[in-house]
Coordinates of C-alpha atoms in Angstrom, one line a residue:
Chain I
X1 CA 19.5 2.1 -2.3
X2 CA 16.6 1.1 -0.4
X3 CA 15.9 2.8 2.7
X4 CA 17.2 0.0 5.2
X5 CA 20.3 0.6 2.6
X6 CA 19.8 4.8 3.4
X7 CA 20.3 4.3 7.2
X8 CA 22.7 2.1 7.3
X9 CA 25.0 4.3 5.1
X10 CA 24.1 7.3 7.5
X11 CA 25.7 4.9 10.4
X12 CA 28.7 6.3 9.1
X13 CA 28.1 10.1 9.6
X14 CA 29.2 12.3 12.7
X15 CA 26.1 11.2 14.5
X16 CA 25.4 12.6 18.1
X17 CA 25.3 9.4 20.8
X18 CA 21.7 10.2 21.1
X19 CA 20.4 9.7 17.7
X20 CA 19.4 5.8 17.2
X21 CA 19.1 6.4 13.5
X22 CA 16.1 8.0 11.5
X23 CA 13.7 5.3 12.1
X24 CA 13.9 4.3 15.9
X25 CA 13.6 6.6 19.1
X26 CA 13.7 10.1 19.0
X27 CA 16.7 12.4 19.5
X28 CA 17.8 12.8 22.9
X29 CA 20.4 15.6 23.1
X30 CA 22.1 17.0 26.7
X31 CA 22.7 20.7 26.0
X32 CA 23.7 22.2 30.2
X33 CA 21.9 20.8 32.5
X34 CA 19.1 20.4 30.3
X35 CA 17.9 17.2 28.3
X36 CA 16.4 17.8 24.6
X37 CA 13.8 15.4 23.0
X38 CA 14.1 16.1 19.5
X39 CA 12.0 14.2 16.6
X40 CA 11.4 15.0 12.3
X41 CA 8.5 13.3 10.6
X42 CA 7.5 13.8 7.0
X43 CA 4.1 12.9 5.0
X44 CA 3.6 12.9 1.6
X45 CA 0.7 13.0 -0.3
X46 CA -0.7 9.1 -1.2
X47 CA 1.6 8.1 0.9
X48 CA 0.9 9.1 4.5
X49 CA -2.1 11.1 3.8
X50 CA -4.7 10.4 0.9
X51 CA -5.3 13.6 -1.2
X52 CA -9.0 13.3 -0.3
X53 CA -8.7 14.0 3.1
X54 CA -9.4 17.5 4.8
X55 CA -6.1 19.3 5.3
X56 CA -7.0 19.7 8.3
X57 CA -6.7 16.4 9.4
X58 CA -3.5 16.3 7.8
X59 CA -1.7 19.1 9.9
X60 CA -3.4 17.7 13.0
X61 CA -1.9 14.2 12.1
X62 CA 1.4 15.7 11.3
X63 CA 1.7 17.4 14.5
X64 CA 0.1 14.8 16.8
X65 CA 2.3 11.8 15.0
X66 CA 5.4 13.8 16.3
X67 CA 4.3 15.3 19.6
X68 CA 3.4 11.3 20.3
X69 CA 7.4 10.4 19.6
X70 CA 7.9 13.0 22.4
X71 CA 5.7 11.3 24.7
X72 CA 7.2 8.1 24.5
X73 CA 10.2 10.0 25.6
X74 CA 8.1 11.5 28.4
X75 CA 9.0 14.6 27.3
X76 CA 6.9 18.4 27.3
X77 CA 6.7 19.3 24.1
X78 CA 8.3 23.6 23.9
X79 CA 7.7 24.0 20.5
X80 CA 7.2 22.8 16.6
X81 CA 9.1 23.9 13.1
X82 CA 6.5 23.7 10.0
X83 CA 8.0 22.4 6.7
X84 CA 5.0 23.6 4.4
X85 CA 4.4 22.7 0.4
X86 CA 1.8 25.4 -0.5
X87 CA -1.4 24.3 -2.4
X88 CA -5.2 23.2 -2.3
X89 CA -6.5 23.5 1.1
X90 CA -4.0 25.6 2.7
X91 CA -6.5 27.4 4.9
X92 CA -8.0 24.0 6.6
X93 CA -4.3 23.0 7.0
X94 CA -4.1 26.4 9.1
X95 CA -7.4 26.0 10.7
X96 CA -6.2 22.1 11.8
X97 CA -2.8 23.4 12.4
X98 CA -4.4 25.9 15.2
X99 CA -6.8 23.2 16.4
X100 CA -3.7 20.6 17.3
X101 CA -1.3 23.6 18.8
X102 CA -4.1 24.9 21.1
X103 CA -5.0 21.4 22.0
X104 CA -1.8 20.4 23.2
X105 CA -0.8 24.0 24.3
X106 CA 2.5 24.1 22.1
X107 CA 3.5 27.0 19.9
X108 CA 5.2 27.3 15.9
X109 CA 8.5 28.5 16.2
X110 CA 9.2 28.9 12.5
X111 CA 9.8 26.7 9.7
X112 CA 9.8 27.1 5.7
X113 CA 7.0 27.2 3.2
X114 CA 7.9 26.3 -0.4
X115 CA 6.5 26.4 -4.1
X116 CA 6.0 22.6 -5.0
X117 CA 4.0 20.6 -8.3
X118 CA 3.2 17.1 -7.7
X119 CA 2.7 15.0 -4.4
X120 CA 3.0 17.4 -1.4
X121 CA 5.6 17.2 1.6
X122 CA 5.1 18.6 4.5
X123 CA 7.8 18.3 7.0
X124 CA 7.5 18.6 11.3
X125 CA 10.0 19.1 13.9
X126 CA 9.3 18.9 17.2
X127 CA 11.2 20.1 20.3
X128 CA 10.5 18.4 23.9
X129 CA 12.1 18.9 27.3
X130 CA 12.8 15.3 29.1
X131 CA 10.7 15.8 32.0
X132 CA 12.5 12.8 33.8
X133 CA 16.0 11.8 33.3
X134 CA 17.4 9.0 32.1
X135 CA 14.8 9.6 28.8
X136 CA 13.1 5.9 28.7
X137 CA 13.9 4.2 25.4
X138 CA 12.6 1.1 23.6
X139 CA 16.0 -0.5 24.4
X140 CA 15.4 -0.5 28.9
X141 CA 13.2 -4.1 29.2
X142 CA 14.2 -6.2 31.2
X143 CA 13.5 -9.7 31.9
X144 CA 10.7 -10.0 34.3
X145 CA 9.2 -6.7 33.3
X146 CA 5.4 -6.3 32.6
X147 CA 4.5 -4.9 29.5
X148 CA 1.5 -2.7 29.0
X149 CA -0.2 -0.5 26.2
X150 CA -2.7 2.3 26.5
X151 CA -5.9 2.4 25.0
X152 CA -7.6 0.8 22.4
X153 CA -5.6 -1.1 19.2
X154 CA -7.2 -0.9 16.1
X155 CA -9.2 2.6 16.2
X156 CA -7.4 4.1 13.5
X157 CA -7.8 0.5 11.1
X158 CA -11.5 1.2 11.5
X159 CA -11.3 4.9 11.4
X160 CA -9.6 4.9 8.0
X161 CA -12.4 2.4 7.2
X162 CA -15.1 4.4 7.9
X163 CA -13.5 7.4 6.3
X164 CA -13.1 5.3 3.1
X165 CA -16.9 4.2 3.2
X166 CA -17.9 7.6 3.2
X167 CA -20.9 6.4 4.8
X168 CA -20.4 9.1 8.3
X169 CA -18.9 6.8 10.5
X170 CA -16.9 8.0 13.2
X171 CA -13.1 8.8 11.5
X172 CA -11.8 10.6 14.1
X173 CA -9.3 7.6 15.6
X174 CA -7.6 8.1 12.2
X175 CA -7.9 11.4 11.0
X176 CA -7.3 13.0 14.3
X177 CA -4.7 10.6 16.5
X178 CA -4.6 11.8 20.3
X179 CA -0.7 11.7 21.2
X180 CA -0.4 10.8 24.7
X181 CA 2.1 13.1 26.0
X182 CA 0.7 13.8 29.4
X183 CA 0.7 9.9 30.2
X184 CA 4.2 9.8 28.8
X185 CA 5.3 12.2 31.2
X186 CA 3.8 10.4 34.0
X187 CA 5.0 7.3 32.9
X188 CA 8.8 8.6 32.7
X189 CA 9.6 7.9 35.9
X190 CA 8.4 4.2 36.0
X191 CA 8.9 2.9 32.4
X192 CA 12.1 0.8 31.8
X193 CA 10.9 0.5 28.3
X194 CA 8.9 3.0 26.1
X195 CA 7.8 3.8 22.9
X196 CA 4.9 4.6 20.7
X197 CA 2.9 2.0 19.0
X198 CA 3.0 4.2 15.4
X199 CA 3.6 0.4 12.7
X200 CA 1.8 -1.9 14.5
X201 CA 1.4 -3.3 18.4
X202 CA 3.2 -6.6 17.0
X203 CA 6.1 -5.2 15.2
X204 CA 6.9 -2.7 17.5
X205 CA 6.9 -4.9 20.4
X206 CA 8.9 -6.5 17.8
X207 CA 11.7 -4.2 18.1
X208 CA 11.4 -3.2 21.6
X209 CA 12.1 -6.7 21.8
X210 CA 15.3 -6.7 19.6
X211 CA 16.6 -3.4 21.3
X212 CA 16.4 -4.5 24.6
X213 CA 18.1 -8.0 23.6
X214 CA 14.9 -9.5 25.5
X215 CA 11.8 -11.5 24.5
X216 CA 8.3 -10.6 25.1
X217 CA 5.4 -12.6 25.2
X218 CA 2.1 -11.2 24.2
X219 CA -1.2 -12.9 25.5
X220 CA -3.5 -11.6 22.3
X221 CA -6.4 -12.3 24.1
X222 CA -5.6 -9.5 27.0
X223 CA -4.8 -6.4 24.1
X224 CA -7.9 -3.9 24.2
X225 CA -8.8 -4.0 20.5
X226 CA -11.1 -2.1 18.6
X227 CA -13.0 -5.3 16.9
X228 CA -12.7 -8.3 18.9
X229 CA -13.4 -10.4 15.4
X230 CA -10.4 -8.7 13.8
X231 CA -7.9 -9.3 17.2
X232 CA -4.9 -9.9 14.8
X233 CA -5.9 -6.7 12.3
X234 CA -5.7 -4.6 14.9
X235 CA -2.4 -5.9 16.4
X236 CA -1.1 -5.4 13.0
X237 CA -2.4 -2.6 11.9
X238 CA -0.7 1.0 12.5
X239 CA -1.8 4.8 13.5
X240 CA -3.0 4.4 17.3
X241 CA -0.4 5.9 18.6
X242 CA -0.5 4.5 21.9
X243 CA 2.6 4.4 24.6
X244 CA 3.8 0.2 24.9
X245 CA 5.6 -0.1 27.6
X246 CA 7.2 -2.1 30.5
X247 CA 7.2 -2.0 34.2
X248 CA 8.6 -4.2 36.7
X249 CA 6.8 -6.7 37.9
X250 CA 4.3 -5.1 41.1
X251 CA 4.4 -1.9 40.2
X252 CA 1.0 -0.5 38.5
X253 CA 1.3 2.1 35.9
X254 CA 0.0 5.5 37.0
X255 CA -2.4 5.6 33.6
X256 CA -5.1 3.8 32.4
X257 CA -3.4 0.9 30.5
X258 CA -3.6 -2.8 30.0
X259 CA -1.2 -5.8 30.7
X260 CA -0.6 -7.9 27.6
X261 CA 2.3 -9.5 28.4
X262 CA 5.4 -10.3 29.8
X263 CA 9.2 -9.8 29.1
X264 CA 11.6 -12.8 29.0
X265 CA 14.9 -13.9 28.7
X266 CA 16.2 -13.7 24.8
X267 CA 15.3 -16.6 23.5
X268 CA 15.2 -17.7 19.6
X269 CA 12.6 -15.3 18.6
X270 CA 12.2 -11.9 19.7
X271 CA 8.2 -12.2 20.2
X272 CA 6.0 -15.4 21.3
X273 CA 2.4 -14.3 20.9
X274 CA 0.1 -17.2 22.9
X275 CA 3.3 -19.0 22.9
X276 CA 4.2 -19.0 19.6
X277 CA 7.4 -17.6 18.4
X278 CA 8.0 -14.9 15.9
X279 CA 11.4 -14.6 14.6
X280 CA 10.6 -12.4 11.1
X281 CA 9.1 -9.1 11.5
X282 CA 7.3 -9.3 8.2
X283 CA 3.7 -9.2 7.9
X284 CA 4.1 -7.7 12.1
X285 CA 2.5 -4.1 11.2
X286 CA 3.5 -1.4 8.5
X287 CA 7.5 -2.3 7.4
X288 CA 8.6 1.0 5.9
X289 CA 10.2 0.2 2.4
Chain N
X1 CA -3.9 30.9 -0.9
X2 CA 0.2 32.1 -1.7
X3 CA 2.6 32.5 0.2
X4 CA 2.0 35.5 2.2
X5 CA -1.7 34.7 2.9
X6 CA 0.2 31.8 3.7
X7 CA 2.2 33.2 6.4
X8 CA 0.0 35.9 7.3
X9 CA -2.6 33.4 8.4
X10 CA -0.2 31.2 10.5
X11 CA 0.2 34.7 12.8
X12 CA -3.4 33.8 14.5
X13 CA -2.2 30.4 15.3
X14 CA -0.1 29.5 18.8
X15 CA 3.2 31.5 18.1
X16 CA 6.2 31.5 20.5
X17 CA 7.0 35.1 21.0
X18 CA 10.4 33.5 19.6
X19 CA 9.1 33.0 16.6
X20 CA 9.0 35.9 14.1
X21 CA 7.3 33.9 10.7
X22 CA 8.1 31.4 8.6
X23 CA 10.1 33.5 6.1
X24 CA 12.5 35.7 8.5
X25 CA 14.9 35.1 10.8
X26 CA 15.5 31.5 12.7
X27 CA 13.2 30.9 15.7
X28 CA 15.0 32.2 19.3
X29 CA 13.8 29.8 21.9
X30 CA 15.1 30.6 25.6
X31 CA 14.7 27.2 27.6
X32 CA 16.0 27.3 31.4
X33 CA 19.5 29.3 31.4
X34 CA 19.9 28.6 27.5
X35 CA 18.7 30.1 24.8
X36 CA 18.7 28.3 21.4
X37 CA 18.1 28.7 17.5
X38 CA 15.8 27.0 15.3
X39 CA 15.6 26.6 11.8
X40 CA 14.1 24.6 8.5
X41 CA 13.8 24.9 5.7
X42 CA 12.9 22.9 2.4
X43 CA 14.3 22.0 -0.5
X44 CA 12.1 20.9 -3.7
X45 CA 13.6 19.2 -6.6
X46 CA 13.1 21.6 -9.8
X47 CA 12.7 24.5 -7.6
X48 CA 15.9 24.9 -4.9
X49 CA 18.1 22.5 -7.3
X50 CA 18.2 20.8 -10.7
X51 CA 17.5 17.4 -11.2
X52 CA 21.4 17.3 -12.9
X53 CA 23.0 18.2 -10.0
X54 CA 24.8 16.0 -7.9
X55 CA 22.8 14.7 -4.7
X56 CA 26.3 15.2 -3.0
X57 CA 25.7 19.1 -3.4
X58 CA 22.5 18.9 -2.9
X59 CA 22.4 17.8 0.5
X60 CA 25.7 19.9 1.4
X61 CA 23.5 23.1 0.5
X62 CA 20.7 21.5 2.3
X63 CA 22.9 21.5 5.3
X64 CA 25.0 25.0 4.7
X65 CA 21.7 27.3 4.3
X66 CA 20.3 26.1 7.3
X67 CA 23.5 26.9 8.9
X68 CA 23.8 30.1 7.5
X69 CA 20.1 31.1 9.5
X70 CA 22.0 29.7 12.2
X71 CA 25.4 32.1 11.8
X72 CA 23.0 34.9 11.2
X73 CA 22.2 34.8 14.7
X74 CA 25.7 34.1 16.2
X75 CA 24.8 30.2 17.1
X76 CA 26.9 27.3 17.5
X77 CA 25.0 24.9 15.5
X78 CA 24.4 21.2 18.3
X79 CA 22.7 18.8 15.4
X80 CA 20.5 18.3 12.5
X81 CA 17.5 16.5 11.7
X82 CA 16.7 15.3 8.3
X83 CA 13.5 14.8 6.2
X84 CA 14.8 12.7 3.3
X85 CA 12.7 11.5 0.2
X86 CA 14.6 8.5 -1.4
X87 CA 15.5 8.1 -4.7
X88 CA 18.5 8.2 -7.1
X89 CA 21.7 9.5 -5.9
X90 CA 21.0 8.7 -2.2
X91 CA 24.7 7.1 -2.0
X92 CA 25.8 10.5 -3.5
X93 CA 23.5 12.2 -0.9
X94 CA 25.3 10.6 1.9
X95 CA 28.2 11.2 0.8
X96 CA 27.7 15.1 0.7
X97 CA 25.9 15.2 4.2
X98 CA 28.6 13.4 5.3
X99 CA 30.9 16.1 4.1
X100 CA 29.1 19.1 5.0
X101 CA 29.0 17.6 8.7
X102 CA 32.4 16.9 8.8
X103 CA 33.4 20.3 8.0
X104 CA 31.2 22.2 10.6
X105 CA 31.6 19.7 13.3
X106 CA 27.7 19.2 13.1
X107 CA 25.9 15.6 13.9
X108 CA 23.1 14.6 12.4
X109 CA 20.5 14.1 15.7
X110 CA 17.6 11.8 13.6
X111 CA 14.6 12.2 11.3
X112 CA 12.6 10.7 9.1
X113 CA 12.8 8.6 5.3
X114 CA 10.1 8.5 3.1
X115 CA 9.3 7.0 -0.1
X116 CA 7.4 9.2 -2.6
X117 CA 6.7 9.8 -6.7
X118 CA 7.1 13.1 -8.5
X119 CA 9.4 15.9 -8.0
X120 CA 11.4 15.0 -4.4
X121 CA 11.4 17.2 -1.3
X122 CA 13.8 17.1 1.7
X123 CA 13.9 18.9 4.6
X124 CA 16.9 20.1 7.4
X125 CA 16.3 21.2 10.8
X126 CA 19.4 23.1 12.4
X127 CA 19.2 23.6 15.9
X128 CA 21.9 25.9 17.6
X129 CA 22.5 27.2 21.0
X130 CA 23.3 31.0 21.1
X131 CA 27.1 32.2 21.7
X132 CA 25.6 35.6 22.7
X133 CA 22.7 37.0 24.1
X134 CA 20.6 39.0 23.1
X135 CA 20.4 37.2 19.7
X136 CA 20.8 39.2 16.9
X137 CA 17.9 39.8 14.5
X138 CA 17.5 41.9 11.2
X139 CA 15.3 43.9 13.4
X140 CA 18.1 45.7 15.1
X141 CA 19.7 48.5 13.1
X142 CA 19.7 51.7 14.1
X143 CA 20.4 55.5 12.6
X144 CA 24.0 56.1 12.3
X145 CA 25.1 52.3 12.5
X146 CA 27.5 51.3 9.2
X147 CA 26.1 48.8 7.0
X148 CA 28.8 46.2 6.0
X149 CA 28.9 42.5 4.3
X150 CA 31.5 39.6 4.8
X151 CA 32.8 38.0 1.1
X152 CA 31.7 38.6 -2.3
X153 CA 28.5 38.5 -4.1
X154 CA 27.5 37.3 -7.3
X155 CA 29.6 34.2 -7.1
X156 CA 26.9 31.6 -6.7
X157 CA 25.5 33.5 -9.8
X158 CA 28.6 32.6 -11.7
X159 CA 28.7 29.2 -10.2
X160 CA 25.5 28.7 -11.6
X161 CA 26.2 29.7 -15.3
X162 CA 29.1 27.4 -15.0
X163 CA 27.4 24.5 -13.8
X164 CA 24.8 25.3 -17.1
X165 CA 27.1 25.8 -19.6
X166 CA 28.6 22.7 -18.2
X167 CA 32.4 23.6 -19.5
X168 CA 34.5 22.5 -16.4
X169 CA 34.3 26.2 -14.8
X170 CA 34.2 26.3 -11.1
X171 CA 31.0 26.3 -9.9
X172 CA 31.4 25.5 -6.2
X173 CA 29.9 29.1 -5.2
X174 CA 26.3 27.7 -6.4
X175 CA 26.7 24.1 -5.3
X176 CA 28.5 23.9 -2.5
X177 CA 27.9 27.6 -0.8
X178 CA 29.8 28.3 2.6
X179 CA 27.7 29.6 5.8
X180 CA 29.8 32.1 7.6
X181 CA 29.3 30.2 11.2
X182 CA 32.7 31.0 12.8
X183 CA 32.0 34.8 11.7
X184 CA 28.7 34.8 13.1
X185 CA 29.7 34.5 16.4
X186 CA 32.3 36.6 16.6
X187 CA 30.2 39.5 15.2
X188 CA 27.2 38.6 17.7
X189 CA 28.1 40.4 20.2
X190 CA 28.9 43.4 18.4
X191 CA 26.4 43.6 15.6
X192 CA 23.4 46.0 15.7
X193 CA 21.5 44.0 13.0
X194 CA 22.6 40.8 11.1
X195 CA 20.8 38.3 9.0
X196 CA 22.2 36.3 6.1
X197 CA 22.0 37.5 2.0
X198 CA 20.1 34.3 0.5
X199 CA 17.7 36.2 -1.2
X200 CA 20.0 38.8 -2.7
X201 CA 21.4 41.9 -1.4
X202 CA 19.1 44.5 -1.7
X203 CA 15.9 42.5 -1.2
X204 CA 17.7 41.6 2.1
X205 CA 18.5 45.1 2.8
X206 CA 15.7 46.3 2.2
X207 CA 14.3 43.8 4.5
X208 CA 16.5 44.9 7.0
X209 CA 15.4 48.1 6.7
X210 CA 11.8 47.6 6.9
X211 CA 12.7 45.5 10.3
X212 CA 14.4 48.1 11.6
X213 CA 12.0 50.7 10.8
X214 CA 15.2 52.7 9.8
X215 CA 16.2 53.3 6.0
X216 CA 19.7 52.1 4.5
X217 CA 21.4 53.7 1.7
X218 CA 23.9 51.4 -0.1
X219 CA 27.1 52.9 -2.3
X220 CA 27.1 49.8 -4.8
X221 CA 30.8 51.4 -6.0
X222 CA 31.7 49.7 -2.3
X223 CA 29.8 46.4 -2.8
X224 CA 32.4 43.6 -3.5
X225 CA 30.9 41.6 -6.7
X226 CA 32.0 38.8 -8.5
X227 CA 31.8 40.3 -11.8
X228 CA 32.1 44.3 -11.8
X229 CA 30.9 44.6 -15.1
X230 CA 27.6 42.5 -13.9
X231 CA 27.2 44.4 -10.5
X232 CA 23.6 44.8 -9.8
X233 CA 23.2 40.8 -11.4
X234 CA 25.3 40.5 -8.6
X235 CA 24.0 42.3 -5.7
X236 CA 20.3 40.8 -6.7
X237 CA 21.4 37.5 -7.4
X238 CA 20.5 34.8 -4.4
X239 CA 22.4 32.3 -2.5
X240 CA 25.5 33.5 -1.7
X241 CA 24.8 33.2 2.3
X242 CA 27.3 36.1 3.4
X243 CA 26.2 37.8 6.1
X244 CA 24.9 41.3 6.3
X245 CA 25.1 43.5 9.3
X246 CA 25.4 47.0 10.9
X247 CA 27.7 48.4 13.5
X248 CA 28.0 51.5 15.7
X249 CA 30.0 53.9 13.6
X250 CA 33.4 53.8 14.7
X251 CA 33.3 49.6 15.4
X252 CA 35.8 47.8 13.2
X253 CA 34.2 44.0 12.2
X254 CA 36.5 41.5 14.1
X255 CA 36.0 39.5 10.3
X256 CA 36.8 40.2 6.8
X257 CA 34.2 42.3 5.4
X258 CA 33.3 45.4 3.5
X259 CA 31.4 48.4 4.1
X260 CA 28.8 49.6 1.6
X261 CA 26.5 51.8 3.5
X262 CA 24.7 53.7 6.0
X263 CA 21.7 53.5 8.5
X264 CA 19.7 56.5 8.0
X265 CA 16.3 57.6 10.4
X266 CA 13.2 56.3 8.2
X267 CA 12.7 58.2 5.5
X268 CA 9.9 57.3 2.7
X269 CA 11.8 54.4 0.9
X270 CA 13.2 52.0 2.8
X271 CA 16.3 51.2 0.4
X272 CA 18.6 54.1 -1.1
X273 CA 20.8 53.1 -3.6
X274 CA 23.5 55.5 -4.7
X275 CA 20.9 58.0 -3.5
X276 CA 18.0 56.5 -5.7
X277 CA 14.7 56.1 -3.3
X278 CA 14.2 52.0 -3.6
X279 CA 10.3 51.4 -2.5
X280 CA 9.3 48.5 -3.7
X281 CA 11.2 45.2 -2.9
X282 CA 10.0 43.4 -6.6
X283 CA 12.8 42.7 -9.2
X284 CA 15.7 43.5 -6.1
X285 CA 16.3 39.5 -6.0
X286 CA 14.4 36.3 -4.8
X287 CA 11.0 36.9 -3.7
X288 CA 9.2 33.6 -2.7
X289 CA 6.0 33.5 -4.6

């Protein structure tokens, strides 16, 4: 059972209306009159992280890669639950662990630590309040919406680059992602489509694409990368964590962010990128297999 | 670093005031006019189950010790989140989640699938909302109060040397343990002190104790075992998941369960067993290490 296999056979679970499976948007979950943002991410060791890296990084990355599946939610992250595989480097993990609560001003409510040999797992829950209601989702474009990212694409491709050089180039874009969960929140209001660019700008506009039964065209030549000479790397390539998302037509977003493109009617491909149509999502950004 | 350096250095990070460790009760998080209850925990292949078990039973007792934290506290449990590591069995693993979520009435919200080598790790996060406020903790026993315990220990014990010996005896206890969620709530709001026996009777007793800053003295004539010839095995043996809890003397438990002891003022062991002065929680059942 492959894991494409894995979800689909969860389909058939009691699942609450607002979870869109384990890979897609985060939970969204009306308790009262209040609306929940709930999301789980897991990294293992060679997998997510590489065992070289400061464990510091790591519980900053495993924090921040959840608090920015909030944010595309627009929603103020109340608190986080630590799953925690004791070993090597447990004291950094803290120190990073205090550096990425503080910076973001949310607290550990609890969580489990466990005995583990082997490639470690370390497990993150994080719990948001919607700030605005109805949460936006990757499924809202519409046709005639503009579509815009945040920041810069690519900064975590050449951060893991540098890190892998070893030479003391500047790592910080992938050791330490910024999640943007105070533009989320502003953005709530506006955004008919959201969602973090975590695989890829391509695939994921990709699948906002598919969810919202739209098309979007991407004008490559207007996405803010990193390295210019590398435009289709860093379209491709995953990490930034930057919010993609669409506005109607006239309306300017209320963060710094950059139009790339356009949403269409569905047509035969779910993404045209300089007019070129995209109907397979392979080779788009980081497939999870 | 182990476990308790562990723990003990997580205390100078960002905590909610909610949230009393990583190792003790669920995490109490009041939000607007709600308050809710938060747990994870972990469970490592070789460690929390045998590679021979069934995945089916392994993910029902992923599910039914996180909501046993839950029933400790007197919560209605609103979702799940899973951190799942594929591998073999993962049909069988549906299957049991699945089950387990059928019974409680529990849906699974979202979370996260990884791929990974070695020894595999998944993790649940429960979340409930309260039925009762305040919450009960272990923390809340005082002198005089009656100690009592819902079911019968020992039995996952037994479950478990069926399971090894692999003869066709039942051993549902061990791999498919019941949390006592319906009971939880209706002792809420009339428990002193509750929190759930995973770790063994008198470790968790002793626990409670040392929460409480009381001492409890335990007649283990009273204690209902699943093998009386076997009864401190039984009442040190882990993961049976009853529930243990005082009550004002003279308040009859709305629920099936026995009592085996008193809440005396602190005195200089925390535990009393049949009189005997218990100071020291090592060898009284699981200690996390």
């Amino acid at each position: 059972m492959d894991e494409n296999e894995f979800i689909a056979a969860l389909r058939g679970l009691p699942l609450h209306k607002g979870a869109r499976g384990l890979r897609d948007d985060a939970a969204v979950l009306a308790l009262g009159n209040q609306v929940f943002v709930l999301t789980h991410d897991m990294m293992v060791e060679g997998r997510h992280f590489l065992s070289s890296q400061n464990m510091a990084d790591v519980a900053w990355k495993l924090v921040a890669t959840n608090l920015s599946d909030l944010a595309a939610k627009g929603a103020e992250p109340v608190g986080v639950l630590l799953g925690h595989m004791l070993g090597n480097g447990d004291a950094d993990f803290v120190a990073g662990l205090d550096d990425v609560l503080s910076h973001y001003g949310v607290p550990l409510l609890g969580g489990d630590t466990v005995a583990g040999d082997g490639p470690r797992a370390f497990g993150l829950t994080a719990i948001g309040r919607a700030s605005h209601t109805p949460v936006p989702s990757r499924a809202g474009a519409e046709n005639g919406d503009a579509l815009f990212v945040t920041g810069t694409l690519g900064a975590a491709m050449l951060g893991l680059e540098a890190f892998q050089a070893g030479t003391g180039g500047d790592c910080t874009a992938y050791t330490r992602p910024m999640a943007r969960v105070a533009e989320g929140q502003d953005l709530a209001p506006l955004a008919k489509a959201m969602m973090d660019v975590s695989d890829g700008l391509l695939l994921d506009a990709f699948r906002m694409a598919e969810a919202s039964e739209v098309s979007i065209a991407i004008d490559s030549a207007a996405v803010p990368v990193a390295d210019p000479e590398r435009r289709i790397d860093c379209m491709t390539w995953g990490d930034d964590y930057e919010l993609l998302f669409t506005l109607p037509e006239g309306t300017y977003p209320p963060v710094p962010a950059t139009r790339i493109g356009s949403v269409e009617p569905q047509g035969f491909a779910a993404l045209f990128l300089d007019g070129e149509a995209i109907t397979n999502p392979e080779g788009l950004g980081y497939l999870h297999k």
